[in-house]
mmCIF file of C-alpha atoms and ligand atoms in Angstrom:
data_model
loop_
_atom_site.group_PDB
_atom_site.id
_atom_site.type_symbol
_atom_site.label_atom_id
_atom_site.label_comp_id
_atom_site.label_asym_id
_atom_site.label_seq_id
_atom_site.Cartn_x
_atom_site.Cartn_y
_atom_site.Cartn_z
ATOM 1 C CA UNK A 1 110.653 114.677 96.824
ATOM 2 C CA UNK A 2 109.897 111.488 98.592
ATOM 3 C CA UNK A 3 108.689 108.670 95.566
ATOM 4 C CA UNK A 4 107.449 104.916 96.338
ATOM 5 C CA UNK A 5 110.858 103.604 98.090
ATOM 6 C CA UNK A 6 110.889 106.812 100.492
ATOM 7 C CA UNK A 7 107.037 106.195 101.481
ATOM 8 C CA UNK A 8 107.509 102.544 101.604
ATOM 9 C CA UNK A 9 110.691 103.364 103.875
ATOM 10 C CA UNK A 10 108.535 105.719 106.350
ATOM 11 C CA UNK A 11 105.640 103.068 106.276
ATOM 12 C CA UNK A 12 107.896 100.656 107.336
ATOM 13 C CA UNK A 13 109.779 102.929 109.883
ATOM 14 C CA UNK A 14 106.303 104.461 111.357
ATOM 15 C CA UNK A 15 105.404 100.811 112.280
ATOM 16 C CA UNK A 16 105.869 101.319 115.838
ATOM 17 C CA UNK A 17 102.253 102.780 115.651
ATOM 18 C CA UNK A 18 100.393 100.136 115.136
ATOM 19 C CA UNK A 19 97.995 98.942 117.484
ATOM 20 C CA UNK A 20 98.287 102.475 119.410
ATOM 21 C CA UNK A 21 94.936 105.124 120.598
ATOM 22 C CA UNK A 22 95.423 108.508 119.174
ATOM 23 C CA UNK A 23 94.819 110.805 122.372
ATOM 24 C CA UNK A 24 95.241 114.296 120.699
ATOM 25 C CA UNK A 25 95.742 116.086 118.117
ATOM 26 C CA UNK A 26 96.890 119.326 117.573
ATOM 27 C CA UNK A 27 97.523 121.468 114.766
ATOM 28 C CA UNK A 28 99.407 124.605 114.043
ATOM 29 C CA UNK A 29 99.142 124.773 110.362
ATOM 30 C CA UNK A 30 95.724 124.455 109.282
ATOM 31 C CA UNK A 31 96.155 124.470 105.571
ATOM 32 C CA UNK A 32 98.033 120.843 105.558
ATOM 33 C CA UNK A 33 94.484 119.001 106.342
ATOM 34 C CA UNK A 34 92.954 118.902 103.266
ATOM 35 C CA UNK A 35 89.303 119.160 103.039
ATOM 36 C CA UNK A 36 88.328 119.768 106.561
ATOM 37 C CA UNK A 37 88.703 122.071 109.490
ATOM 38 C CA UNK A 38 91.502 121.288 112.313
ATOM 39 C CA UNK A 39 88.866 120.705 114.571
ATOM 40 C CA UNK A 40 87.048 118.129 112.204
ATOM 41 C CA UNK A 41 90.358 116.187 111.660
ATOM 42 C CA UNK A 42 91.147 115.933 115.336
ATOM 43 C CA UNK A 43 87.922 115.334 116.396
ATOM 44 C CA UNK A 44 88.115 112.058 113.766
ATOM 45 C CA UNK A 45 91.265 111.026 115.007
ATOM 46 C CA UNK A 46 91.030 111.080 119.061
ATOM 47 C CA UNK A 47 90.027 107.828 120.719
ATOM 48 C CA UNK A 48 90.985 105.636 117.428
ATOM 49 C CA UNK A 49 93.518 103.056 117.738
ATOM 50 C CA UNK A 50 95.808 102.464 114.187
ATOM 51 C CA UNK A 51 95.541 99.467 112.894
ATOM 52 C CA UNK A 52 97.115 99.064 109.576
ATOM 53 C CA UNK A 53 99.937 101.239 107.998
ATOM 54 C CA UNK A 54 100.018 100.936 103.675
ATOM 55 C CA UNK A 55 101.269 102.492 100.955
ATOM 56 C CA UNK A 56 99.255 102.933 97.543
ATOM 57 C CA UNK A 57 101.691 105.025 94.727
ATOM 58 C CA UNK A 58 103.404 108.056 96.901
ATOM 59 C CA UNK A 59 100.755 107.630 99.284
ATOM 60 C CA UNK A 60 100.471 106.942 102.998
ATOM 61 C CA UNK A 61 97.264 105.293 104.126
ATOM 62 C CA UNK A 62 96.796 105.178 108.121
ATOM 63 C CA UNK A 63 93.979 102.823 108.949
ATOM 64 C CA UNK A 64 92.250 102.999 112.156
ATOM 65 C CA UNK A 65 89.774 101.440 114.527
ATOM 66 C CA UNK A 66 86.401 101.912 114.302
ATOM 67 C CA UNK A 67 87.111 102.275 111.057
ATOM 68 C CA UNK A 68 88.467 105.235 109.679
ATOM 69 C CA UNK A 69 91.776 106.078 106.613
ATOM 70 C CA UNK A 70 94.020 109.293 107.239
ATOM 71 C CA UNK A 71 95.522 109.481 103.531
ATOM 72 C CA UNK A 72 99.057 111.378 103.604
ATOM 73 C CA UNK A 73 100.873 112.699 100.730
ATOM 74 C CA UNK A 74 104.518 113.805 101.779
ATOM 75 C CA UNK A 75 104.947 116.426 98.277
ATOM 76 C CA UNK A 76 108.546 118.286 98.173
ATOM 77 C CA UNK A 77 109.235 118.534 101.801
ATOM 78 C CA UNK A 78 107.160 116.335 104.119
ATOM 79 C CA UNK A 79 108.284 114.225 106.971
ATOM 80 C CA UNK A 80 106.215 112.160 109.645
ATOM 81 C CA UNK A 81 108.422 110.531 112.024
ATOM 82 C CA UNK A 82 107.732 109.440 115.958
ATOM 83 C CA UNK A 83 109.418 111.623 118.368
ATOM 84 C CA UNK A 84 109.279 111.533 122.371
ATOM 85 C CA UNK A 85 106.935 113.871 123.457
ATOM 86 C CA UNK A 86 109.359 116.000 125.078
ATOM 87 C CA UNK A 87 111.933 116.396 122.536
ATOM 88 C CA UNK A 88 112.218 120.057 120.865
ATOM 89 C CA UNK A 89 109.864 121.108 118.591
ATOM 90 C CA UNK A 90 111.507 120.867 114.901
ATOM 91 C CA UNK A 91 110.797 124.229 112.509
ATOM 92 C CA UNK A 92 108.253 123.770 110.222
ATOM 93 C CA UNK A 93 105.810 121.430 112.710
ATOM 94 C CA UNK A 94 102.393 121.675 111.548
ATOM 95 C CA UNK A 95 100.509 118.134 113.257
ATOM 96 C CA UNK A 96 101.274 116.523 116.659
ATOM 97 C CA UNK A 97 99.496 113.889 117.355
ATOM 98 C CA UNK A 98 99.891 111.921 120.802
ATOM 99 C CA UNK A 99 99.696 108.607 121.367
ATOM 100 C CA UNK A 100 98.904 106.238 124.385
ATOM 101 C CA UNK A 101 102.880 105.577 124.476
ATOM 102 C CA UNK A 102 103.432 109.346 125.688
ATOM 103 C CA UNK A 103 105.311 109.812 122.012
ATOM 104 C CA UNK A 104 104.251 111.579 119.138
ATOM 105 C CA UNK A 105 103.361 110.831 115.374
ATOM 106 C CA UNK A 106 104.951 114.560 113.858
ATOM 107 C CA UNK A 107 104.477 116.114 110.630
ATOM 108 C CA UNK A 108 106.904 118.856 109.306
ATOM 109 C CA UNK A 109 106.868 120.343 106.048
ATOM 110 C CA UNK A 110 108.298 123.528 105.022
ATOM 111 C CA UNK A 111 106.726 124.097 101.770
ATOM 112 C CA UNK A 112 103.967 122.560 103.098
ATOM 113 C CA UNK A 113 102.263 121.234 99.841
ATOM 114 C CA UNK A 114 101.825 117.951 101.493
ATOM 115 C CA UNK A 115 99.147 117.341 103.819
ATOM 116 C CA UNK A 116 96.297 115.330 105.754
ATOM 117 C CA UNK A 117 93.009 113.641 104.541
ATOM 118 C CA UNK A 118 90.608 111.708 105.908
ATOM 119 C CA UNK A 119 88.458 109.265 103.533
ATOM 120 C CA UNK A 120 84.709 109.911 103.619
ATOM 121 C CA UNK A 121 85.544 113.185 105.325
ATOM 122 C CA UNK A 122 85.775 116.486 103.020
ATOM 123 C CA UNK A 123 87.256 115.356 99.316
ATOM 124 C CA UNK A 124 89.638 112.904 98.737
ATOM 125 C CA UNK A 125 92.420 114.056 96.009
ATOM 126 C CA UNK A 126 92.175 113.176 92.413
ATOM 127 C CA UNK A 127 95.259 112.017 92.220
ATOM 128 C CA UNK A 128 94.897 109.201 94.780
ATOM 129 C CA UNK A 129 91.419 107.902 92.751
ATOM 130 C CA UNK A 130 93.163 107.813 89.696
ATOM 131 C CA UNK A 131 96.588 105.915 90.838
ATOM 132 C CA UNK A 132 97.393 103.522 88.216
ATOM 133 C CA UNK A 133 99.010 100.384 89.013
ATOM 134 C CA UNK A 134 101.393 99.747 91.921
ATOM 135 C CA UNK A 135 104.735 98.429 90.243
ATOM 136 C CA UNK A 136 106.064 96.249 92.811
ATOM 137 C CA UNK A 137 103.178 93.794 93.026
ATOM 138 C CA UNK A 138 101.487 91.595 90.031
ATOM 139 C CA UNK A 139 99.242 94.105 88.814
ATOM 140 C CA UNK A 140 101.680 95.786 86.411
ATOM 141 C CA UNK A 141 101.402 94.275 83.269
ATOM 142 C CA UNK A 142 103.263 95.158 80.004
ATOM 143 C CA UNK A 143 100.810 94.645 77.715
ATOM 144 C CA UNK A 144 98.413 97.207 79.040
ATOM 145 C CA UNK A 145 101.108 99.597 79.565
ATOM 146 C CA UNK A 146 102.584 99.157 76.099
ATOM 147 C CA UNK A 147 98.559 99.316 75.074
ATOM 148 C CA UNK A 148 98.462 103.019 77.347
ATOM 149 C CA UNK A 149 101.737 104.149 75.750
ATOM 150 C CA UNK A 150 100.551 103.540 72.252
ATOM 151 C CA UNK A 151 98.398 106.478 72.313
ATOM 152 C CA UNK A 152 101.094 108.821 74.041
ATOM 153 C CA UNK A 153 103.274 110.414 71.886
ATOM 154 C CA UNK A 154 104.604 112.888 74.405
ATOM 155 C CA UNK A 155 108.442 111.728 75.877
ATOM 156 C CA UNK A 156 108.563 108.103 77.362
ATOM 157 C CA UNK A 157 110.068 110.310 80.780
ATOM 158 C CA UNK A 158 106.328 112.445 80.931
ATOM 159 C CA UNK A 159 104.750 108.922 80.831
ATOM 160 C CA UNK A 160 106.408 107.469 83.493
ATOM 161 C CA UNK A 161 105.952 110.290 86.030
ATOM 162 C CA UNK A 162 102.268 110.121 85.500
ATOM 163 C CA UNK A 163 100.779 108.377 88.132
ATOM 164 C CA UNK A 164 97.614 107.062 86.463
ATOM 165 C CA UNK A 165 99.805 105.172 84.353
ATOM 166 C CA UNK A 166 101.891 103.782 87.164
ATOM 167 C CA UNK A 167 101.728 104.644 90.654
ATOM 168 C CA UNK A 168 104.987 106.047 92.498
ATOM 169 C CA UNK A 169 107.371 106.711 89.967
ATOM 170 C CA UNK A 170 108.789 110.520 90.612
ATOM 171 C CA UNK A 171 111.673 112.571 88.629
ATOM 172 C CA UNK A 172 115.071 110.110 90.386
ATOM 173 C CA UNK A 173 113.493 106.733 89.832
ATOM 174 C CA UNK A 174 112.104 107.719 86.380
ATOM 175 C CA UNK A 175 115.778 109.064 85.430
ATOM 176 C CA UNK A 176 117.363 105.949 87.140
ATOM 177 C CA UNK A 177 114.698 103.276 85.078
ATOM 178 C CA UNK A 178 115.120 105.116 81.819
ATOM 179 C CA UNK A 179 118.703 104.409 82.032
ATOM 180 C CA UNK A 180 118.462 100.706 83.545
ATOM 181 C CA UNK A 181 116.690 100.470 80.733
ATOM 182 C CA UNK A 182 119.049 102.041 78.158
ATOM 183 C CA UNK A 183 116.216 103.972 76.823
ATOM 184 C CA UNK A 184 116.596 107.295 75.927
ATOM 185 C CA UNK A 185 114.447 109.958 77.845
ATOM 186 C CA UNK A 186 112.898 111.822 74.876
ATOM 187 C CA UNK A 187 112.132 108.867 72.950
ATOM 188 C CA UNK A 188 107.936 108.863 71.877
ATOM 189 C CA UNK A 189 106.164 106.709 74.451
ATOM 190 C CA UNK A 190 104.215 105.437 71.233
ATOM 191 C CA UNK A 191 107.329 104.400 69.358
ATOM 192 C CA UNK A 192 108.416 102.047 72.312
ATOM 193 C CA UNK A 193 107.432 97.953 71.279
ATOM 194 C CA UNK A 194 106.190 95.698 74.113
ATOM 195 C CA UNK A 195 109.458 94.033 74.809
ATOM 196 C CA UNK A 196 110.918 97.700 75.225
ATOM 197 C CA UNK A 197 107.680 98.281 78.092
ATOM 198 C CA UNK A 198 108.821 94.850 79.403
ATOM 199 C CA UNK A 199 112.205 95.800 79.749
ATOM 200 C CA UNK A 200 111.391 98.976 80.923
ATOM 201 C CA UNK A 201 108.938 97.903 83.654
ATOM 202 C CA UNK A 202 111.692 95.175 84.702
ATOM 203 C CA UNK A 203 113.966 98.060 85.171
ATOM 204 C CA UNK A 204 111.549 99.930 87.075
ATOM 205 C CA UNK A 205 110.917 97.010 89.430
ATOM 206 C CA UNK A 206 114.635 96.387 89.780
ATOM 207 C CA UNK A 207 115.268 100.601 90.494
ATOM 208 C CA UNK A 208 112.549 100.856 92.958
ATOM 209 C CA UNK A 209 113.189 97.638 95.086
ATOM 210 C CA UNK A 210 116.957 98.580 94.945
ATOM 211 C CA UNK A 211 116.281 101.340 96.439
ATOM 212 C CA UNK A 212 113.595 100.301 99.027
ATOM 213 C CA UNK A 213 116.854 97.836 100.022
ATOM 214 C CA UNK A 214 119.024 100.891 100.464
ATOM 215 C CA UNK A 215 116.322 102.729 102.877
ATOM 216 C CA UNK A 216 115.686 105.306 100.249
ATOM 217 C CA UNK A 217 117.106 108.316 98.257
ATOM 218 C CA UNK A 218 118.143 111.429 100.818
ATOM 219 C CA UNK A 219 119.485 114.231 98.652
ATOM 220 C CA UNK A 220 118.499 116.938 100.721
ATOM 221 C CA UNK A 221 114.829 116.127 102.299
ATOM 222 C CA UNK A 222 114.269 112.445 102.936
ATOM 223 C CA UNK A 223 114.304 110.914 106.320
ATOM 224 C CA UNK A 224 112.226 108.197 107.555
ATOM 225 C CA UNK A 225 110.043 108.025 110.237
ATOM 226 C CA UNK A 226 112.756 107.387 113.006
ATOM 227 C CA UNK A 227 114.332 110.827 112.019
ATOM 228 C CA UNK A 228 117.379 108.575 109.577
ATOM 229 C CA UNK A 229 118.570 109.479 106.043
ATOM 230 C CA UNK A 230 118.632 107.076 103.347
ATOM 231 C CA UNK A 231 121.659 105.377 101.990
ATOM 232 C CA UNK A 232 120.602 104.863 98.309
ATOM 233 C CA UNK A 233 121.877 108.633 96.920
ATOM 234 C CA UNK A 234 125.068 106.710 96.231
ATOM 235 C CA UNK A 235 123.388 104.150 94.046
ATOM 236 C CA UNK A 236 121.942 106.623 91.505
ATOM 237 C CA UNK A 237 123.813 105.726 88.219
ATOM 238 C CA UNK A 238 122.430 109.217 86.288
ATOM 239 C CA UNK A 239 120.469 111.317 88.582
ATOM 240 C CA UNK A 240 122.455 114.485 90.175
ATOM 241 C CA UNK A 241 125.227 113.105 88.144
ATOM 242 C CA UNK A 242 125.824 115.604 84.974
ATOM 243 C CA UNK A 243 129.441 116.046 84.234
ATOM 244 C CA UNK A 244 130.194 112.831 85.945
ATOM 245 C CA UNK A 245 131.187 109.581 84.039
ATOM 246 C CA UNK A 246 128.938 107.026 83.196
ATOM 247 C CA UNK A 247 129.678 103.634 85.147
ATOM 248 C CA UNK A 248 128.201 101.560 81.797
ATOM 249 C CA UNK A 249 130.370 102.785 79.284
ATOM 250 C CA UNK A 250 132.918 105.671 80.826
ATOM 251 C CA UNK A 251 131.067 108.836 79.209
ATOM 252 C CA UNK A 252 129.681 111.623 80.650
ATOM 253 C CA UNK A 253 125.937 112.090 82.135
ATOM 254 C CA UNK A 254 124.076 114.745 80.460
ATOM 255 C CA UNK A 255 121.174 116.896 81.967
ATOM 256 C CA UNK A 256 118.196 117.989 79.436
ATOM 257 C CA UNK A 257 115.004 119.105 80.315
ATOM 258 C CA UNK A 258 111.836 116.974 79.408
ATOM 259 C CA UNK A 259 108.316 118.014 80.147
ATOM 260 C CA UNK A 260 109.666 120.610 82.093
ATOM 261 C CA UNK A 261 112.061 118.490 84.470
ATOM 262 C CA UNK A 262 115.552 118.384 84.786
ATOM 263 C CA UNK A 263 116.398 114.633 83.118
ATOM 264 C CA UNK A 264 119.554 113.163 83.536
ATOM 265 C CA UNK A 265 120.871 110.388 81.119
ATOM 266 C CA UNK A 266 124.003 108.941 79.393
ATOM 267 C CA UNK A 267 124.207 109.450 75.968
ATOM 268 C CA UNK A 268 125.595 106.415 74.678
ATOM 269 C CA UNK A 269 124.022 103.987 77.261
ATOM 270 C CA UNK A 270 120.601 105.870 76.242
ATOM 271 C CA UNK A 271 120.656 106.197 72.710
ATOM 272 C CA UNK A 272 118.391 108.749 70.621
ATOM 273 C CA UNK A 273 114.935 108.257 69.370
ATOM 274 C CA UNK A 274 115.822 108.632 65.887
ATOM 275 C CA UNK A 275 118.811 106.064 65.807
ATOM 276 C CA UNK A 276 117.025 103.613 67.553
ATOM 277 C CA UNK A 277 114.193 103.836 64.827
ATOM 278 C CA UNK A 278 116.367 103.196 61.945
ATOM 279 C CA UNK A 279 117.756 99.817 63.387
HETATM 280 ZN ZN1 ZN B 301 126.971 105.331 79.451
#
């Protein structure tokens, strides 16, 4: 599932966009626009020109002139990605949208649990209004976290996959943090002390801009908006590595489950709650 470096990698890739008219739309699979008909969300989009292409969390925002935001959220199987207008139709195509180039801005998504919105049309989701911070700029700060945390008791690995606490952190980069870190995955969010949060959010800087470097994680999903794979699936240190050795100290990753997610870990890099409490 695409997470902050994989959006951050299509923003960037999609920026052949900018400054181009949307001239139709056309969509085959209604139920990805969220919150308004097909017709509604074409008929907003035709004759506007994109302007701006950001990223807020594990959200796409397309901005457009006169003024208008298309929010996209990618889910498990997502892709945009410019494509000539006459190249073959990939499976799973649910938006087209043509632009004064003669290309196309395409959306596929097989599960199709991503989708479309439009601000100020139909609902925006929850989840975008109540995006916590974004970690890679200066707004993260580990005193309120380690003031958020205080009052969580659930696993330090649930907290860091909400995204009201921080924005963009999914099930890899949490994994990958939480051992950059050398905290264990289980340990109480509450227990943690601030220069544990400011370790941890260091580690979570360092995990997601490593990975925007290496164009993003492609296990099986990911590709950016040109159609290309990451290159940062070799770079993971615990994640889809159970039964493999650890590169810090030589033994073997381990896969649990916390808060109902597979969680990988090392663990003598990541030791338990309880020994770390006795120290
Ligand atoms: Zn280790």
């Amino acid at each position: 599932m695409p997470e902050l470096p994989e959006v951050e990698i299509v923003r960037r890739t999609l920026s052949p966009l900018l400054g181009q008219r949307m001239m139709a739309v056309s969509v085959s699979g209604p139920d990805v626009i969220r919150g308004l008909s097909a017709e509604a969300f074409a008929a907003q989009l035709v004759g506007r020109q994109v302007d701006s292409l950001e990223r807020r969390g594990k959200y796409l925002l397309i901005g457009l002139t006169p003024k208008a935001t298309v929010l996209v959220h990618l889910r498990m199987t997502g892709r945009l990605r410019l494509a000539d207008a006459t190249a073959p139709l990939e499976r799973h195509t649910h938006v087209r949208i043509a632009l004064e180039s003669g290309g196309e801005l395409r959306y596929t998504d097989q599960r199709r649990f991503g989708g479309f919105w439009v601000v100020g049309e139909g609902t925006v989701p929850d989840g975008f209004r109540t995006l916590g911070p974004e970690p890679l700029s200066g707004d993260l700060a580990a005193g309120h976290v380690h003031q958020k945390l205080s009052r969580r008791s659930g696993p330090i690995k649930a907290a860091l996959l909400d995204q009201r606490l921080i924005a963009g952190i999914g099930n890899i980069y949490a994994d990958e943090s939480l051992f950059r870190a050398r905290l264990h995955p289980a340990t109480p969010a509450h227990t943690l002390s601030e220069a544990d949060v400011g370790r941890l959010l260091t580690a979570v800087r360092q995990t997601l801009a490593s990975a925007i470097d290496h164009h993003g994680t492609t296990i099986s999903d990911f590709l950016d908006g040109r159609g290309e794979p990451g290159l940062n699936a070799q770079q993971l240190k615990v994640y889809g590595r159970q039964g493999l050795s650890c590169e810090g100290c030589g033994g073997v990753i381990e896969k649990i489950r916390i808060a109902g997610r597979g969680t990988h870990y090392c663990p003598s890099c990541q030791q338990p709650p309880r020994i770390r409490k006795v120290r």
